[in-house]
Each structure stands twice: as structure tokens, then as C-alpha cells.
GROMACS .gro file of C-alpha atoms in nm:
model
  446
    1MET     CA    1  12.242   4.057  14.040
    2ASN     CA    2  12.608   4.147  13.993
    3ASP     CA    3  12.745   4.486  13.895
    4VAL     CA    4  12.806   4.393  13.532
    5SER     CA    5  12.447   4.270  13.497
    6ARG     CA    6  12.317   4.598  13.636
    7LEU     CA    7  12.527   4.794  13.391
    8SER     CA    8  12.420   4.585  13.094
    9LEU     CA    9  12.059   4.669  13.171
   10ALA     CA   10  12.149   5.035  13.133
   11ASN     CA   11  12.165   4.988  12.755
   12SER     CA   12  11.796   4.900  12.743
   13PRO     CA   13  11.584   5.161  12.556
   14THR     CA   14  11.293   5.110  12.796
   15ALA     CA   15  11.203   5.321  13.097
   16SER     CA   16  11.371   5.239  13.428
   17SER     CA   17  11.264   5.300  13.785
   18ARG     CA   18  11.626   5.357  13.882
   19LEU     CA   19  11.813   5.684  13.849
   20GLN     CA   20  12.011   5.721  13.527
   21LEU     CA   21  12.348   5.873  13.614
   22LEU     CA   22  12.594   6.020  13.365
   23VAL     CA   23  12.949   6.075  13.488
   24LEU     CA   24  13.171   6.341  13.330
   25SER     CA   25  13.545   6.361  13.401
   26ASN     CA   26  13.845   6.521  13.236
   27GLY     CA   27  14.160   6.319  13.294
   28HIS     CA   28  14.292   5.977  13.387
   29GLY     CA   29  14.320   6.064  13.756
   30GLU     CA   30  13.967   6.204  13.754
   31ASP     CA   31  13.841   5.886  13.584
   32VAL     CA   32  13.993   5.677  13.862
   33ILE     CA   33  13.836   5.893  14.133
   34ALA     CA   34  13.499   5.875  13.958
   35VAL     CA   35  13.518   5.497  13.934
   36ARG     CA   36  13.588   5.470  14.308
   37ILE     CA   37  13.268   5.662  14.377
   38LEU     CA   38  13.073   5.454  14.125
   39GLN     CA   39  13.190   5.130  14.284
   40GLU     CA   40  13.047   5.254  14.612
   41LEU     CA   41  12.724   5.360  14.442
   42LEU     CA   42  12.685   5.011  14.300
   43GLN     CA   43  12.685   4.876  14.655
   44GLN     CA   44  12.374   5.076  14.742
   45SER     CA   45  12.044   4.894  14.781
   46ASN     CA   46  11.896   5.064  14.473
   47PRO     CA   47  12.196   5.158  14.257
   48PRO     CA   48  12.165   5.384  13.954
   49ASP     CA   49  12.221   5.282  13.595
   50ILE     CA   50  12.555   5.439  13.511
   51PHE     CA   51  12.692   5.590  13.191
   52ALA     CA   52  13.015   5.785  13.138
   53LEU     CA   53  13.160   6.050  12.912
   54PRO     CA   54  13.534   6.100  12.969
   55LEU     CA   55  13.621   6.440  12.823
   56VAL     CA   56  13.995   6.365  12.813
   57GLY     CA   57  14.149   6.034  12.709
   58GLU     CA   58  13.980   5.705  12.632
   59GLY     CA   59  13.817   5.636  12.969
   60ARG     CA   60  13.981   5.300  13.029
   61ALA     CA   61  13.896   5.309  13.399
   62TYR     CA   62  13.528   5.312  13.305
   63GLN     CA   63  13.571   5.040  13.046
   64GLN     CA   64  13.732   4.813  13.307
   65LEU     CA   65  13.410   4.843  13.509
   66ASP     CA   66  13.200   4.779  13.195
   67ILE     CA   67  13.042   5.125  13.217
   68PRO     CA   68  12.908   5.223  12.872
   69LEU     CA   69  13.046   5.542  12.715
   70ILE     CA   70  12.788   5.765  12.546
   71GLY     CA   71  13.010   5.967  12.314
   72ALA     CA   72  13.336   5.999  12.126
   73VAL     CA   73  13.663   5.971  12.318
   74ARG     CA   74  14.012   6.053  12.199
   75THR     CA   75  14.357   6.103  12.346
   76MET     CA   76  14.485   6.451  12.267
   77PRO     CA   77  14.855   6.527  12.196
   78SER     CA   78  14.895   6.702  12.534
   79GLY     CA   79  14.767   6.401  12.728
   80GLY     CA   80  14.546   6.640  12.924
   81PHE     CA   81  14.809   6.891  13.037
   82ILE     CA   82  14.680   7.180  12.824
   83TYR     CA   83  14.656   7.417  13.121
   84MET     CA   84  15.029   7.410  13.185
   85ASP     CA   85  15.152   7.526  12.848
   86GLY     CA   86  14.988   7.731  12.573
   87ARG     CA   87  15.177   7.526  12.315
   88GLN     CA   88  15.009   7.210  12.445
   89LEU     CA   89  14.668   7.374  12.399
   90ALA     CA   90  14.761   7.477  12.044
   91ARG     CA   91  14.859   7.118  11.963
   92ASP     CA   92  14.529   6.989  12.099
   93VAL     CA   93  14.327   7.242  11.899
   94LYS     CA   94  14.515   7.136  11.589
   95GLY     CA   95  14.447   6.774  11.683
   96GLY     CA   96  14.070   6.825  11.685
   97LEU     CA   97  13.994   6.942  12.040
   98VAL     CA   98  13.721   7.186  11.936
   99GLN     CA   99  13.539   6.932  11.720
  100LEU     CA  100  13.568   6.667  11.993
  101THR     CA  101  13.432   6.902  12.259
  102TRP     CA  102  13.134   6.999  12.045
  103SER     CA  103  13.051   6.636  11.969
  104GLN     CA  104  13.071   6.556  12.342
  105ILE     CA  105  12.831   6.840  12.429
  106GLN     CA  106  12.588   6.709  12.170
  107ALA     CA  107  12.621   6.352  12.299
  108MET     CA  108  12.551   6.464  12.655
  109ARG     CA  109  12.244   6.662  12.554
  110ARG     CA  110  12.110   6.371  12.345
  111TRP     CA  111  12.152   6.143  12.646
  112VAL     CA  112  11.960   6.380  12.875
  113ARG     CA  113  11.681   6.425  12.617
  114SER     CA  114  11.647   6.050  12.568
  115GLN     CA  115  11.621   5.991  12.945
  116LYS     CA  116  11.357   6.262  12.980
  117LYS     CA  117  11.164   6.122  12.685
  118LEU     CA  118  11.156   5.782  12.857
  119GLY     CA  119  11.041   5.945  13.180
  120ASN     CA  120  11.355   5.842  13.368
  121LYS     CA  121  11.506   6.025  13.662
  122ASN     CA  122  11.848   6.144  13.550
  123ALA     CA  123  12.144   6.333  13.692
  124ILE     CA  124  12.505   6.428  13.618
  125LEU     CA  125  12.813   6.368  13.833
  126ALA     CA  126  13.097   6.598  13.725
  127VAL     CA  127  13.449   6.510  13.843
  128GLY     CA  128  13.747   6.739  13.789
  129ASP     CA  129  13.751   7.114  13.721
  130ILE     CA  130  13.535   7.381  13.559
  131VAL     CA  131  13.511   7.192  13.227
  132PRO     CA  132  13.295   6.898  13.345
  133LEU     CA  133  13.118   7.138  13.585
  134LEU     CA  134  13.023   7.362  13.291
  135PHE     CA  135  12.915   7.059  13.090
  136ALA     CA  136  12.692   6.951  13.379
  137PHE     CA  137  12.529   7.294  13.393
  138MET     CA  138  12.473   7.293  13.015
  139SER     CA  139  12.304   6.953  13.033
  140GLY     CA  140  11.987   7.095  13.188
  141ALA     CA  141  11.981   6.809  13.441
  142LYS     CA  142  12.045   6.820  13.815
  143TYR     CA  143  12.409   6.762  13.898
  144ALA     CA  144  12.679   6.722  14.162
  145PHE     CA  145  13.045   6.821  14.144
  146VAL     CA  146  13.359   6.658  14.283
  147GLY     CA  147  13.628   6.928  14.271
  148THR     CA  148  13.968   6.760  14.231
  149ALA     CA  149  14.173   7.040  14.075
  150LYS     CA  150  14.145   7.328  14.321
  151SER     CA  151  14.214   7.375  14.689
  152GLU     CA  152  14.227   7.684  14.909
  153TYR     CA  153  14.567   7.559  15.025
  154TYR     CA  154  14.707   7.685  14.695
  155VAL     CA  155  14.650   8.041  14.816
  156ARG     CA  156  14.611   8.023  15.196
  157ASP     CA  157  14.653   7.808  15.504
  158GLU     CA  158  14.461   7.806  15.832
  159VAL     CA  159  14.640   8.128  15.940
  160GLY     CA  160  14.578   8.340  15.631
  161ILE     CA  161  14.673   8.425  15.272
  162LEU     CA  162  15.015   8.295  15.162
  163ALA     CA  163  15.283   8.547  15.071
  164ARG     CA  164  15.354   8.534  14.699
  165LYS     CA  165  15.622   8.702  14.488
  166SER     CA  166  15.435   8.707  14.159
  167LYS     CA  167  15.188   8.991  14.094
  168ALA     CA  168  14.986   8.751  13.880
  169ALA     CA  169  14.932   8.534  14.190
  170LYS     CA  170  14.674   8.783  14.317
  171TRP     CA  171  14.449   8.670  14.032
  172GLU     CA  172  14.414   8.325  14.187
  173ASN     CA  173  14.236   8.465  14.492
  174PHE     CA  174  14.102   8.799  14.367
  175SER     CA  175  13.743   8.725  14.473
  176GLY     CA  176  13.813   8.571  14.812
  177SER     CA  177  13.841   8.209  14.700
  178ILE     CA  178  14.052   7.985  14.478
  179TYR     CA  179  13.723   7.918  14.300
  180HIS     CA  180  13.639   8.219  14.083
  181PRO     CA  181  13.293   8.384  14.082
  182TRP     CA  182  13.184   8.207  13.763
  183GLU     CA  183  13.279   7.869  13.913
  184ARG     CA  184  13.093   7.950  14.234
  185TRP     CA  185  12.793   8.059  14.025
  186LEU     CA  186  12.784   7.716  13.860
  187MET     CA  187  12.808   7.550  14.202
  188SER     CA  188  12.531   7.763  14.352
  189ARG     CA  189  12.261   7.688  14.091
  190ARG     CA  190  11.944   7.518  14.213
  191ARG     CA  191  12.018   7.216  13.995
  192CYS     CA  192  12.356   7.169  14.165
  193ARG     CA  193  12.263   6.945  14.456
  194ALA     CA  194  12.608   6.883  14.610
  195VAL     CA  195  12.970   6.996  14.584
  196PHE     CA  196  13.252   6.786  14.728
  197PRO     CA  197  13.575   6.991  14.767
  198ARG     CA  198  13.900   6.809  14.826
  199ASP     CA  199  13.961   6.933  15.182
  200GLY     CA  200  13.796   7.093  15.483
  201LEU     CA  201  13.951   7.438  15.434
  202THR     CA  202  13.808   7.467  15.082
  203THR     CA  203  13.468   7.351  15.204
  204GLN     CA  204  13.474   7.613  15.479
  205ILE     CA  205  13.547   7.893  15.231
  206LEU     CA  206  13.279   7.778  14.982
  207ASN     CA  207  13.020   7.760  15.258
  208GLN     CA  208  13.049   8.140  15.287
  209TRP     CA  209  12.840   8.154  14.971
  210GLN     CA  210  12.515   7.965  14.903
  211ILE     CA  211  12.697   7.655  14.782
  212PRO     CA  212  12.593   7.306  14.903
  213ALA     CA  213  12.954   7.204  14.983
  214PHE     CA  214  13.020   6.899  15.199
  215ASP     CA  215  13.344   6.804  15.374
  216VAL     CA  216  13.355   6.426  15.330
  217GLY     CA  217  13.726   6.378  15.260
  218ASN     CA  218  13.929   6.323  14.945
  219PRO     CA  219  13.871   6.009  14.729
  220MET     CA  220  14.240   6.024  14.633
  221MET     CA  221  14.316   5.864  14.970
  222ASP     CA  222  14.083   5.567  14.909
  223GLY     CA  223  14.205   5.227  14.796
  224LEU     CA  224  14.560   5.268  14.927
  225GLU     CA  225  14.550   4.982  15.176
  226ALA     CA  226  14.855   4.754  15.173
  227ARG     CA  227  14.802   4.382  15.113
  228PHE     CA  228  15.003   4.291  15.422
  229ASN     CA  229  15.088   4.447  15.756
  230THR     CA  230  15.358   4.703  15.682
  231GLN     CA  231  15.401   4.765  16.055
  232GLN     CA  232  15.531   4.413  16.122
  233GLN     CA  233  15.878   4.409  16.274
  234GLU     CA  234  15.869   4.789  16.277
  235ILE     CA  235  16.187   4.816  16.481
  236ALA     CA  236  16.389   4.579  16.264
  237ARG     CA  237  16.270   4.686  15.921
  238PRO     CA  238  16.507   4.884  15.696
  239LEU     CA  239  16.484   5.252  15.617
  240GLY     CA  240  16.246   5.285  15.322
  241ILE     CA  241  16.278   5.558  15.062
  242THR     CA  242  16.002   5.565  14.801
  243LEU     CA  243  16.091   5.683  14.451
  244LEU     CA  244  15.811   5.846  14.249
  245PRO     CA  245  15.915   5.940  13.894
  246GLY     CA  246  15.563   6.001  13.761
  247SER     CA  247  15.371   5.805  13.501
  248ARG     CA  248  15.396   6.008  13.182
  249ALA     CA  249  15.650   5.887  12.923
  250PRO     CA  250  15.902   6.007  12.816
  251GLU     CA  251  15.905   6.259  13.102
  252ALA     CA  252  15.917   5.986  13.366
  253TYR     CA  253  16.240   5.843  13.220
  254LYS     CA  254  16.409   6.183  13.247
  255ASN     CA  255  16.275   6.221  13.600
  256TRP     CA  256  16.416   5.881  13.689
  257GLU     CA  257  16.765   5.986  13.581
  258ILE     CA  258  16.740   6.288  13.811
  259ILE     CA  259  16.610   6.074  14.098
  260MET     CA  260  16.901   5.831  14.056
  261VAL     CA  261  17.146   6.121  14.096
  262ALA     CA  262  16.975   6.195  14.427
  263VAL     CA  263  16.998   5.828  14.525
  264SER     CA  264  17.373   5.828  14.456
  265ALA     CA  265  17.416   6.137  14.672
  266LEU     CA  266  17.221   5.968  14.950
  267MET     CA  267  17.435   5.656  14.925
  268GLY     CA  268  17.742   5.874  14.965
  269SER     CA  269  17.599   6.038  15.277
  270PHE     CA  270  17.523   5.699  15.432
  271ARG     CA  271  17.893   5.613  15.416
  272GLU     CA  272  17.999   5.924  15.608
  273GLU     CA  273  18.114   5.882  15.968
  274ASN     CA  274  17.839   6.101  16.109
  275SER     CA  275  17.563   5.938  15.906
  276PHE     CA  276  17.220   5.943  16.073
  277ILE     CA  277  17.181   5.567  16.012
  278PRO     CA  278  17.423   5.294  16.130
  279SER     CA  279  17.650   5.155  15.861
  280SER     CA  280  17.513   4.807  15.932
  281SER     CA  281  17.152   4.905  15.864
  282ASN     CA  282  16.977   4.817  15.539
  283VAL     CA  283  16.826   5.083  15.315
  284VAL     CA  284  16.559   5.004  15.058
  285PHE     CA  285  16.469   5.233  14.769
  286LEU     CA  286  16.119   5.147  14.650
  287GLY     CA  287  16.056   5.245  14.290
  288ALA     CA  288  15.680   5.275  14.238
  289ILE     CA  289  15.668   5.242  13.859
  290ALA     CA  290  15.355   5.298  13.652
  291PRO     CA  291  15.246   4.991  13.450
  292ASN     CA  292  15.277   5.180  13.120
  293LEU     CA  293  15.650   5.248  13.167
  294ASP     CA  294  15.930   5.024  13.034
  295LEU     CA  295  16.119   4.874  13.328
  296SER     CA  296  16.422   4.792  13.113
  297ILE     CA  297  16.485   5.163  13.047
  298LEU     CA  298  16.472   5.239  13.420
  299ALA     CA  299  16.688   4.936  13.503
  300GLN     CA  300  16.956   5.052  13.260
  301THR     CA  301  16.979   5.384  13.445
  302VAL     CA  302  17.011   5.201  13.778
  303GLN     CA  303  17.291   4.975  13.652
  304SER     CA  304  17.477   5.273  13.508
  305GLN     CA  305  17.508   5.397  13.870
  306GLY     CA  306  17.691   5.079  13.976
  307TRP     CA  307  17.401   4.870  14.110
  308GLN     CA  308  17.406   4.494  14.056
  309THR     CA  309  17.100   4.277  13.996
  310SER     CA  310  16.993   4.062  14.291
  311THR     CA  311  16.747   3.780  14.356
  312GLU     CA  312  16.715   3.860  14.726
  313SER     CA  313  16.426   4.084  14.827
  314PRO     CA  314  16.470   4.274  15.155
  315LEU     CA  315  16.091   4.322  15.188
  316PRO     CA  316  15.795   4.090  15.125
  317LEU     CA  317  15.644   4.287  14.837
  318PRO     CA  318  15.355   4.109  14.662
  319ASP     CA  319  15.518   4.123  14.319
  320ASP     CA  320  15.703   3.823  14.178
  321THR     CA  321  15.809   4.026  13.875
  322ALA     CA  322  15.981   4.304  14.071
  323VAL     CA  323  16.336   4.387  13.957
  324ILE     CA  324  16.585   4.406  14.244
  325PHE     CA  325  16.931   4.565  14.261
  326GLN     CA  326  17.186   4.571  14.542
  327GLN     CA  327  17.482   4.789  14.635
  328ARG     CA  328  17.645   4.703  14.968
  329ASN     CA  329  17.367   4.706  15.229
  330ALA     CA  330  17.123   4.899  15.009
  331TYR     CA  331  16.860   4.773  14.767
  332ILE     CA  332  16.655   4.921  14.486
  333ILE     CA  333  16.325   4.751  14.401
  334LEU     CA  334  16.137   4.840  14.085
  335THR     CA  335  15.776   4.724  14.104
  336GLN     CA  336  15.471   4.781  13.887
  337GLN     CA  337  15.235   4.573  14.102
  338ALA     CA  338  15.295   4.691  14.460
  339TYR     CA  339  15.218   5.063  14.447
  340ASN     CA  340  15.033   5.071  14.780
  341GLU     CA  341  15.314   4.887  14.956
  342CYS     CA  342  15.568   5.133  14.816
  343LEU     CA  343  15.370   5.414  14.977
  344HIS     CA  344  15.333   5.238  15.311
  345TRP     CA  345  15.690   5.103  15.341
  346GLY     CA  346  15.849   5.438  15.258
  347ASP     CA  347  15.961   5.666  15.541
  348VAL     CA  348  16.033   5.950  15.298
  349ALA     CA  349  15.987   5.992  14.924
  350ILE     CA  350  16.196   6.141  14.648
  351ALA     CA  351  15.916   6.265  14.428
  352MET     CA  352  15.862   6.401  14.079
  353ALA     CA  353  15.497   6.307  14.045
  354GLY     CA  354  15.153   6.459  14.088
  355THR     CA  355  14.892   6.231  14.244
  356ALA     CA  356  15.143   5.981  14.386
  357THR     CA  357  15.324   6.256  14.578
  358GLU     CA  358  14.997   6.382  14.725
  359GLN     CA  359  14.891   6.032  14.829
  360PHE     CA  360  15.226   5.964  14.996
  361ILE     CA  361  15.201   6.286  15.193
  362GLY     CA  362  14.838   6.211  15.278
  363LEU     CA  363  14.964   5.904  15.463
  364GLY     CA  364  15.147   6.143  15.697
  365LYS     CA  365  15.494   6.125  15.542
  366PRO     CA  366  15.741   6.380  15.405
  367ALA     CA  367  15.843   6.401  15.040
  368ILE     CA  368  16.139   6.576  14.881
  369ALA     CA  369  16.069   6.703  14.532
  370ILE     CA  370  16.302   6.804  14.249
  371PRO     CA  371  16.146   7.012  13.970
  372GLY     CA  372  16.202   6.861  13.627
  373GLU     CA  373  16.164   6.978  13.270
  374GLY     CA  374  15.796   6.886  13.238
  375PRO     CA  375  15.555   6.910  13.074
  376GLN     CA  376  15.391   6.800  13.400
  377TYR     CA  377  15.647   6.810  13.679
  378ASN     CA  378  15.815   7.139  13.595
  379PRO     CA  379  15.918   7.421  13.835
  380GLY     CA  380  15.576   7.587  13.814
  381PHE     CA  381  15.389   7.268  13.896
  382ALA     CA  382  15.627   7.180  14.178
  383GLU     CA  383  15.595   7.525  14.334
  384ALA     CA  384  15.215   7.505  14.323
  385GLN     CA  385  15.223   7.157  14.471
  386SER     CA  386  15.442   7.280  14.755
  387ARG     CA  387  15.175   7.539  14.841
  388LEU     CA  388  14.905   7.272  14.829
  389LEU     CA  389  15.094   7.034  15.056
  390GLY     CA  390  15.270   7.285  15.281
  391LEU     CA  391  15.564   7.178  15.493
  392SER     CA  392  15.513   6.811  15.402
  393LEU     CA  393  15.670   6.874  15.060
  394ILE     CA  394  16.029   6.998  15.055
  395LEU     CA  395  16.149   7.146  14.725
  396VAL     CA  396  16.517   7.131  14.632
  397PRO     CA  397  16.654   7.277  14.307
  398GLU     CA  398  16.921   7.009  14.260
  399PRO     CA  399  16.915   6.630  14.322
  400GLY     CA  400  17.240   6.647  14.517
  401GLN     CA  401  17.062   6.842  14.791
  402VAL     CA  402  16.823   6.557  14.873
  403ALA     CA  403  17.076   6.391  15.107
  404GLN     CA  404  17.100   6.702  15.326
  405GLU     CA  405  16.718   6.725  15.355
  406VAL     CA  406  16.683   6.357  15.444
  407ARG     CA  407  16.944   6.398  15.717
  408SER     CA  408  16.761   6.702  15.851
  409LEU     CA  409  16.426   6.519  15.861
  410PHE     CA  410  16.552   6.227  16.065
  411THR     CA  411  16.760   6.444  16.296
  412TYR     CA  412  16.450   6.621  16.428
  413PRO     CA  413  16.171   6.368  16.507
  414ASP     CA  414  15.934   6.644  16.626
  415ARG     CA  415  15.936   6.783  16.273
  416LEU     CA  416  15.820   6.447  16.140
  417HIS     CA  417  15.526   6.452  16.382
  418ILE     CA  418  15.417   6.798  16.261
  419ILE     CA  419  15.456   6.684  15.898
  420ALA     CA  420  15.238   6.378  15.965
  421GLU     CA  421  14.955   6.588  16.107
  422ASN     CA  422  14.982   6.840  15.823
  423GLY     CA  423  14.969   6.576  15.548
  424ARG     CA  424  14.664   6.398  15.688
  425ARG     CA  425  14.479   6.726  15.738
  426ARG     CA  426  14.545   6.852  15.386
  427MET     CA  427  14.463   6.526  15.209
  428GLY     CA  428  14.187   6.392  15.435
  429LYS     CA  429  14.103   6.051  15.575
  430PRO     CA  430  14.012   5.745  15.365
  431GLY     CA  431  13.652   5.650  15.293
  432ALA     CA  432  13.549   5.963  15.102
  433ALA     CA  433  13.413   5.770  14.802
  434ALA     CA  434  13.164   5.584  15.021
  435ARG     CA  435  13.058   5.906  15.193
  436ILE     CA  436  13.013   6.080  14.857
  437ALA     CA  437  12.803   5.788  14.731
  438GLU     CA  438  12.581   5.805  15.039
  439CYS     CA  439  12.533   6.179  14.993
  440LEU     CA  440  12.448   6.135  14.624
  441VAL     CA  441  12.184   5.879  14.718
  442GLU     CA  442  12.023   6.139  14.942
  443LYS     CA  443  12.058   6.442  14.713
  444PHE     CA  444  11.949   6.265  14.395
  445SER     CA  445  11.681   6.065  14.581
  446ILE     CA  446  11.795   5.737  14.431
   0.00000   0.00000   0.00000
């Protein structure tokens, strides 16, 4: 029986011997992480029947896997970034956030009641932050939590608490953890069978309380394998610089303009006599562009900087629709189909993104970030991300300073080795989704 057939059976109103699992998540990134775990669950010998309730957005990641949604879904004006700006929250409330949340709570409770009435085993998997965790607690069912939003690295490293200038920063760690007492209370209930923090340090801190936290890695690092061997001809391959403008329009278009200023500054540094790369060497800028963005808008910005279109690709990217530009011995490739390859081919990234930046650094590579105007990648977000990722993320206030940081990175190879170890430790090794699925099988007794 294939996965789709299993899921179609989940709509049956009759009792089932399999576990009935409801997945709650609150954001596109959280949906994707949840789906990775569900795909692994479906590979188990006795997989659960799966339902989903995305609390933010339309849950397209679930729909692509033919997972039935049990309640109303709607995209709010903020796009899910209500925590970063009070004005965004106000817009969402005006757009019906309160009514949507109440209808989702009711839908969840109806689902749990119907499963109990049928005599089915049922459980909740909450993915994200305190919102789905609170929903899971309110359901009355047993539950597990995948914590994607918080990490102890925001407030400490392996040595101790990070020095902070803001007095308000003490609030983040006032009780000894990035997770506040009320969040830890939800995680320590008898019905909470497992908690999966995003890194080992956070797991270690949570284990100080009676919380069933397991260090199994971070699902964000799953599914990033390249479709070809990026290590081929390692010595001869060009210097790769990955460009990550983010995925949210129109913010990403503004970010791209800033990134292109940094690219121009880098091009100027390459032409200097004491450049750290030979003048005969090729340089490839790999633009990892989200599928929802308009390539023509990005291409116009590239051409305004003096780049000419080209039909010659300097790398074997698996994307026949990629747009290529050339300027002397340098290339810019804009691709919407070779995201993984952009991460693997890049030696360093110029980043103004959330998840993509973290994944790049998790591969053991440095990224240079330029705070934008937001609403996502603003100075506050960038500063917090720099605490999360430590020395692997280098913040510069102006795009023109990127060239100096790139030169510094490649002048001191030992620094790159330390950065590689740091990135892998903070983001974890691949395979977390499979390990989470295996743990859920045990804890929910599937």
C-alpha cells in the first residue's frame, strides 16, 4: 500500500487499529519540518493515520503529501511574523486572527473527541513554538513537541551566559533557560511524551528539569543532499559565493539590491593587486532564489550593475531554466531549482535570510549578513541570529564591508576550520527526522 492510499483511509469514519496522529504547526518552515518527520513515519512498519492543522498559512506542504486538514486555514497579513512587530500583530487581529484561532481550537477538540468516541489511539505532534505546544496541551491527548523557535544559543554558549547590552535581554533567560517556566510546565506534563529541542545545548539545559527532552539533531539539516558530487574537481572548481536574499516578497527584492551592492564591492576587491584570489580564477555567485519570487525583477537589478547575460554555465547545476550572467571571469547564476547545490557549492554566503542562512552554516560554512529593513531580516532579527549561530555568522552594517570580511576569512584558514566545527555543532547532523520518527513510534506505542 502506498503512502497516499494509507492517508486516504484516514478519512474513514470507522475505528482503526493504527494510531491517529494530528500534527500542529505554525509557519511555512515548521510545516516543512513536520512533513519531513511524517515522511519518515510513513516508512514505519505500522504507520499512523495522519491529519494536520496548520495554525499559520494554508499548509501547502501537507497538501502536497495529501495529508487531510481538519480545520480552517488562512494566510494572515503578517505572513506569520507577528512576533517581530506589534503592528503586524494588530493587522492580523484586524484580519480575523482571534476568530481563526478559536475555530482551530474547536476543530482540534472535535477531532480528539471523535477519535476517542471511535476507540482509536490518538496523539498530537506539535511543531514550532509555544502556540502549537499550548494547543497540544489543550487537546487533552498525549503529545510530543518539536521546538524549532528557541535555542539556548540565543542566550549562552558552552562557556556561559552571553554578555548583552540591553536590560530587557535578561528577560530571555530570567529563569535559567531560554524556555520560560510556563513553557517548561507544558513540556513536563505527563501527557507530553517527548520533546525534541533543536540542539544538544538546549537539550542539556531542559534535562535539568523533569522534561523528556531528546537530542536527536535538527530536522532543518535533513534533505539538503546535492544531486551530484559537489566535491568533484575540488582543486579546479571556482570560488563559490552563495547569495541568500530570503523568500518573502517584496522584502527579498530589496534585500537583493543590497546584496548586489556587496557583490559589486567584492568584484572591485578581486581586481586589486593584492587580491586573495588570482586574477585568472573564476568566481561564481550562486543566487538561491525562492520559487515564489519573480526572476525578472532580480535579473533587472543584476543587469543594472553591468552584468551581461550568458549561455555558458561555469557549474553543472541541475536547472535548465537558470539565468546566467557574466562579467569578466565572474558569473552570477539565478536558480529556483538547485537550492541544495547552491548551499554545497558555496564557500561563503552573503545572507539576508532566516532558515537558508542557518542551513548554510550548518554545513560548516561561514555567512556574512547585512541587516535589512524587514519585516523579517531587520537589525533585531540579524542580531539574534548572530547569537544563535555564533562566530559562523558575521554581521556587517553596510554591504560595502562584505569584501573586507571575505578577504579576512580566506586569509586565515584556521578560522574557517573553527567556523566549520561551530556550525555543525549548533545546527546538528542530518537524519534527525528519521530519529524523531523512531522515537515517536516508541513513545506513542504505534
